[in-house]
mmCIF file of C-alpha atoms and ligand atoms in Angstrom:
data_model
loop_
_atom_site.group_PDB
_atom_site.id
_atom_site.type_symbol
_atom_site.label_atom_id
_atom_site.label_comp_id
_atom_site.label_asym_id
_atom_site.label_seq_id
_atom_site.Cartn_x
_atom_site.Cartn_y
_atom_site.Cartn_z
ATOM 1 C CA MET Q 179 0.000 0.000 0.000
ATOM 2 C CA ALA Q 180 1.581 3.200 -1.142
ATOM 3 C CA PHE Q 181 1.245 6.282 1.026
ATOM 4 C CA THR Q 182 -0.771 9.177 -0.364
ATOM 5 C CA LEU Q 183 -0.879 12.900 0.280
ATOM 6 C CA ALA Q 184 -4.159 13.967 1.888
ATOM 7 C CA PRO Q 185 -5.584 17.342 0.862
ATOM 8 C CA LEU Q 186 -4.915 20.181 3.276
ATOM 9 C CA PRO Q 187 -7.681 20.301 5.900
ATOM 10 C CA PHE Q 188 -8.216 24.000 4.998
ATOM 11 C CA ALA Q 189 -7.861 26.293 1.961
ATOM 12 C CA HIS Q 190 -4.366 27.405 0.946
ATOM 13 C CA ASP Q 191 -5.158 30.993 1.888
ATOM 14 C CA ALA Q 192 -6.952 30.134 5.159
ATOM 15 C CA LEU Q 193 -4.018 30.968 7.417
ATOM 16 C CA GLU Q 194 -3.323 34.407 5.913
ATOM 17 C CA PRO Q 195 -1.755 36.667 7.003
ATOM 18 C CA HIS Q 196 0.105 34.445 9.466
ATOM 19 C CA ILE Q 197 1.140 31.797 6.943
ATOM 20 C CA ASP Q 198 0.854 32.977 3.358
ATOM 21 C CA THR Q 199 -0.885 31.278 0.440
ATOM 22 C CA THR Q 200 2.207 30.675 -1.715
ATOM 23 C CA THR Q 201 4.090 29.099 1.168
ATOM 24 C CA MET Q 202 1.158 26.771 1.840
ATOM 25 C CA GLN Q 203 0.877 25.794 -1.844
ATOM 26 C CA ILE Q 204 4.568 24.952 -2.156
ATOM 27 C CA HIS Q 205 4.935 23.479 1.322
ATOM 28 C CA HIS Q 206 2.030 21.067 0.931
ATOM 29 C CA GLY Q 207 1.942 20.537 -2.828
ATOM 30 C CA LYS Q 208 5.694 20.288 -3.479
ATOM 31 C CA HIS Q 209 7.621 19.584 -0.275
ATOM 32 C CA HIS Q 210 5.128 17.274 1.426
ATOM 33 C CA GLN Q 211 4.305 15.573 -1.884
ATOM 34 C CA ALA Q 212 8.011 14.894 -2.428
ATOM 35 C CA TYR Q 213 8.334 13.237 1.002
ATOM 36 C CA VAL Q 214 5.396 10.971 0.149
ATOM 37 C CA ASP Q 215 6.778 10.089 -3.294
ATOM 38 C CA ASN Q 216 10.285 9.433 -2.015
ATOM 39 C CA LEU Q 217 8.998 7.381 0.921
ATOM 40 C CA ASN Q 218 7.030 5.201 -1.493
ATOM 41 C CA LYS Q 219 10.135 4.728 -3.652
ATOM 42 C CA ALA Q 220 12.242 3.840 -0.615
ATOM 43 C CA ILE Q 221 9.902 1.096 0.622
ATOM 44 C CA ALA Q 222 8.738 -0.297 -2.740
ATOM 45 C CA GLY Q 223 9.527 -3.998 -2.985
ATOM 46 C CA THR Q 224 10.988 -4.143 0.546
ATOM 47 C CA GLU Q 225 9.766 -5.822 3.733
ATOM 48 C CA HIS Q 226 8.657 -2.356 4.914
ATOM 49 C CA GLU Q 227 6.132 -1.884 2.132
ATOM 50 C CA ASN Q 228 3.068 -2.831 4.168
ATOM 51 C CA LYS Q 229 3.995 -1.248 7.478
ATOM 52 C CA SER Q 230 2.118 1.680 8.953
ATOM 53 C CA LEU Q 231 3.860 5.028 9.150
ATOM 54 C CA GLU Q 232 3.921 4.702 12.961
ATOM 55 C CA GLU Q 233 5.674 1.329 12.690
ATOM 56 C CA LEU Q 234 8.241 2.834 10.334
ATOM 57 C CA MET Q 235 8.882 5.679 12.797
ATOM 58 C CA LYS Q 236 9.599 3.264 15.654
ATOM 59 C CA SER Q 237 12.416 1.638 13.697
ATOM 60 C CA ALA Q 238 13.423 4.615 11.529
ATOM 61 C CA GLY Q 239 17.047 4.444 12.629
ATOM 62 C CA LYS Q 240 17.344 0.792 11.650
ATOM 63 C CA ILE Q 241 15.795 1.020 8.176
ATOM 64 C CA SER Q 242 17.455 3.499 5.824
ATOM 65 C CA PRO Q 243 18.119 7.242 5.725
ATOM 66 C CA ALA Q 244 15.535 7.517 2.936
ATOM 67 C CA VAL Q 245 12.800 6.044 5.131
ATOM 68 C CA ARG Q 246 13.897 8.060 8.156
ATOM 69 C CA ASN Q 247 13.947 11.362 6.218
ATOM 70 C CA ASN Q 248 10.927 10.910 3.957
ATOM 71 C CA GLY Q 249 8.825 8.861 6.370
ATOM 72 C CA GLY Q 250 9.536 11.487 9.017
ATOM 73 C CA GLY Q 251 8.716 14.200 6.493
ATOM 74 C CA HIS Q 252 5.360 12.588 5.750
ATOM 75 C CA TRP Q 253 4.455 11.999 9.395
ATOM 76 C CA ASN Q 254 5.597 15.452 10.568
ATOM 77 C CA HIS Q 255 3.796 17.418 7.871
ATOM 78 C CA THR Q 256 0.541 15.486 8.217
ATOM 79 C CA PHE Q 257 0.694 16.164 11.960
ATOM 80 C CA PHE Q 258 1.535 19.851 11.356
ATOM 81 C CA TRP Q 259 -1.404 20.524 8.989
ATOM 82 C CA GLU Q 260 -3.780 18.917 11.480
ATOM 83 C CA THR Q 261 -2.455 21.253 14.192
ATOM 84 C CA LEU Q 262 -3.330 24.422 12.277
ATOM 85 C CA ASP Q 263 -6.697 26.140 11.976
ATOM 86 C CA GLU Q 264 -7.787 29.525 10.699
ATOM 87 C CA ASN Q 265 -9.938 29.843 13.828
ATOM 88 C CA GLY Q 266 -7.074 28.802 16.080
ATOM 89 C CA GLY Q 267 -5.026 30.869 18.470
ATOM 90 C CA SER Q 268 -5.925 31.871 22.021
ATOM 91 C CA MET Q 269 -4.790 29.317 24.582
ATOM 92 C CA PRO Q 270 -5.452 25.785 25.817
ATOM 93 C CA ALA Q 271 -8.387 25.011 28.098
ATOM 94 C CA GLY Q 272 -9.258 22.180 30.482
ATOM 95 C CA ASP Q 273 -6.782 19.488 31.511
ATOM 96 C CA LEU Q 274 -4.171 20.631 29.004
ATOM 97 C CA ALA Q 275 -4.273 24.187 30.395
ATOM 98 C CA LYS Q 276 -3.806 22.774 33.894
ATOM 99 C CA ALA Q 277 -0.856 20.639 32.730
ATOM 100 C CA VAL Q 278 0.744 23.647 31.010
ATOM 101 C CA HIS Q 279 0.418 25.654 34.239
ATOM 102 C CA ASP Q 280 1.686 22.805 36.434
ATOM 103 C CA THR Q 281 4.682 22.209 34.166
ATOM 104 C CA PHE Q 282 5.701 25.675 33.029
ATOM 105 C CA GLY Q 283 4.053 28.083 35.495
ATOM 106 C CA THR Q 284 2.173 30.144 32.908
ATOM 107 C CA PHE Q 285 1.122 29.865 29.262
ATOM 108 C CA GLU Q 286 3.479 32.772 28.472
ATOM 109 C CA VAL Q 287 6.451 30.925 29.940
ATOM 110 C CA PHE Q 288 5.484 27.811 27.983
ATOM 111 C CA LYS Q 289 5.367 29.833 24.728
ATOM 112 C CA GLU Q 290 8.799 31.363 25.463
ATOM 113 C CA LYS Q 291 10.341 27.958 26.138
ATOM 114 C CA PHE Q 292 8.767 26.387 23.064
ATOM 115 C CA ALA Q 293 9.912 29.296 20.860
ATOM 116 C CA ASN Q 294 13.372 29.029 22.372
ATOM 117 C CA ALA Q 295 13.560 25.345 21.431
ATOM 118 C CA ALA Q 296 12.480 26.302 17.890
ATOM 119 C CA MET Q 297 14.943 29.207 17.666
ATOM 120 C CA THR Q 298 17.907 27.230 18.948
ATOM 121 C CA ARG Q 299 17.343 24.240 16.639
ATOM 122 C CA PHE Q 300 20.307 24.901 14.340
ATOM 123 C CA GLY Q 301 19.517 24.516 10.641
ATOM 124 C CA SER Q 302 16.414 22.546 9.704
ATOM 125 C CA GLY Q 303 14.175 20.712 12.127
ATOM 126 C CA TRP Q 304 11.156 20.809 14.374
ATOM 127 C CA ALA Q 305 10.231 21.889 17.912
ATOM 128 C CA TRP Q 306 7.758 19.732 19.820
ATOM 129 C CA LEU Q 307 5.543 19.609 22.860
ATOM 130 C CA ILE Q 308 5.343 15.973 23.883
ATOM 131 C CA VAL Q 309 3.832 13.771 26.545
ATOM 132 C CA LYS Q 310 6.526 11.653 28.151
ATOM 133 C CA ASP Q 311 5.697 9.387 31.097
ATOM 134 C CA GLY Q 312 2.468 11.308 31.677
ATOM 135 C CA LYS Q 313 4.190 14.705 31.741
ATOM 136 C CA LEU Q 314 4.571 17.569 29.276
ATOM 137 C CA GLU Q 315 8.024 18.236 27.882
ATOM 138 C CA ILE Q 316 9.483 20.498 25.172
ATOM 139 C CA THR Q 317 12.058 19.086 22.781
ATOM 140 C CA SER Q 318 13.361 19.559 19.258
ATOM 141 C CA THR Q 319 14.643 17.301 16.502
ATOM 142 C CA PRO Q 320 16.920 17.817 13.485
ATOM 143 C CA ASN Q 321 15.870 17.376 9.847
ATOM 144 C CA GLN Q 322 12.643 15.317 9.623
ATOM 145 C CA ASP Q 323 13.205 13.304 12.797
ATOM 146 C CA ASN Q 324 10.465 13.286 15.432
ATOM 147 C CA PRO Q 325 10.024 12.095 19.035
ATOM 148 C CA LEU Q 326 8.357 8.845 17.904
ATOM 149 C CA MET Q 327 11.594 7.671 16.332
ATOM 150 C CA ASP Q 328 13.949 5.209 17.952
ATOM 151 C CA VAL Q 329 16.770 7.648 17.134
ATOM 152 C CA ALA Q 330 15.210 10.639 18.951
ATOM 153 C CA GLU Q 331 17.231 12.080 21.820
ATOM 154 C CA VAL Q 332 13.999 12.615 23.779
ATOM 155 C CA LYS Q 333 11.194 10.189 22.957
ATOM 156 C CA GLY Q 334 7.521 10.759 23.629
ATOM 157 C CA THR Q 335 4.140 11.361 22.039
ATOM 158 C CA PRO Q 336 4.005 14.664 20.134
ATOM 159 C CA ILE Q 337 0.920 16.826 20.739
ATOM 160 C CA LEU Q 338 2.182 20.066 19.131
ATOM 161 C CA GLY Q 339 4.946 20.651 16.616
ATOM 162 C CA VAL Q 340 6.295 23.492 14.515
ATOM 163 C CA ASP Q 341 8.271 23.186 11.314
ATOM 164 C CA VAL Q 342 11.355 25.420 11.415
ATOM 165 C CA TRP Q 343 12.741 24.490 8.025
ATOM 166 C CA GLU Q 344 13.270 27.692 6.024
ATOM 167 C CA HIS Q 345 10.805 26.365 3.425
ATOM 168 C CA ALA Q 346 8.089 26.807 6.088
ATOM 169 C CA TYR Q 347 8.577 30.576 6.360
ATOM 170 C CA TYR Q 348 11.211 32.017 4.018
ATOM 171 C CA LEU Q 349 8.904 33.512 1.354
ATOM 172 C CA LYS Q 350 7.095 35.716 3.864
ATOM 173 C CA TYR Q 351 9.507 36.065 6.754
ATOM 174 C CA GLN Q 352 12.890 35.542 5.022
ATOM 175 C CA ASN Q 353 15.422 34.899 7.810
ATOM 176 C CA ARG Q 354 13.105 36.104 10.586
ATOM 177 C CA ARG Q 355 12.274 32.787 12.230
ATOM 178 C CA ALA Q 356 11.167 34.536 15.431
ATOM 179 C CA GLU Q 357 8.450 36.464 13.578
ATOM 180 C CA TYR Q 358 7.173 33.277 11.964
ATOM 181 C CA LEU Q 359 7.057 31.596 15.376
ATOM 182 C CA ALA Q 360 5.169 34.549 16.877
ATOM 183 C CA ALA Q 361 2.622 34.323 14.025
ATOM 184 C CA PHE Q 362 2.300 30.536 14.452
ATOM 185 C CA TRP Q 363 0.471 30.970 17.789
ATOM 186 C CA ASN Q 364 -2.409 32.658 15.931
ATOM 187 C CA VAL Q 365 -3.229 29.486 14.001
ATOM 188 C CA VAL Q 366 -2.665 26.729 16.566
ATOM 189 C CA ASP Q 367 -5.776 24.603 17.053
ATOM 190 C CA TRP Q 368 -5.641 24.089 20.825
ATOM 191 C CA LYS Q 369 -8.697 21.812 20.775
ATOM 192 C CA LYS Q 370 -6.751 19.424 18.556
ATOM 193 C CA VAL Q 371 -3.717 19.646 20.821
ATOM 194 C CA ALA Q 372 -5.956 18.971 23.847
ATOM 195 C CA ASP Q 373 -7.439 15.882 22.117
ATOM 196 C CA ARG Q 374 -3.964 14.552 21.498
ATOM 197 C CA TYR Q 375 -3.056 15.283 25.115
ATOM 198 C CA GLU Q 376 -6.008 13.247 26.408
ATOM 199 C CA LYS Q 377 -5.089 10.326 24.148
ATOM 200 C CA ALA Q 378 -1.412 10.446 25.073
ATOM 201 C CA MET Q 379 -1.953 10.498 28.837
ATOM 202 C CA PRO Q 380 -1.713 7.134 30.573
ATOM 203 C CA LYS Q 381 -5.163 5.957 31.601
ATOM 204 C CA VAL Q 382 -5.765 5.634 35.314
ATOM 205 C CA LYS Q 383 -7.979 2.651 36.042
ATOM 206 C CA ALA Q 384 -10.931 3.255 38.328
ATOM 207 C CA ASN Q 385 -10.602 0.914 41.359
HETATM 208 MN MN1 LIG I 107 8.191 21.480 5.982
#
């Protein structure tokens, strides 16, 4: 079963002015499509052909650089699009808000720490908010790695991620990664992040 590129869950211009139309067209239609195509080429005719993307992530370091890079690219971008919403922004509510406060003190401190992880990721990569052992943690990965991979320095379940490859922001923001990151908060779908948080938390059995 070959992997396919799903349509964006919103229109290309939906995230304007925070993420511009041309960036979305190229990012989804060219970059993400290329990860899907190259992943399919890398697994065609191999024992990995019928594995799920999640299975491939767990053993990414043992397969091949092509699967690690393009499989990661496919997983990360799919996750990223699902995180964004034109009606996003504001801040988390409910259990996730409580966890953010318990872990970081305030939402503002969380945003600073997350942006710092994104700013200090040298070159291309991603910053993540993950659930690890029932707790929130901020981490970052190089290239198209992610915290699901066996090779990740810090492993966990991602609930929020931001792409800091230049292709994610260069057309509008040029070298100003900090401005792109500040704009990103306006389009984060916190309901989606909260859903992922609930699913990632270990279940406590009643009685
Ligand atoms: Mn990207």
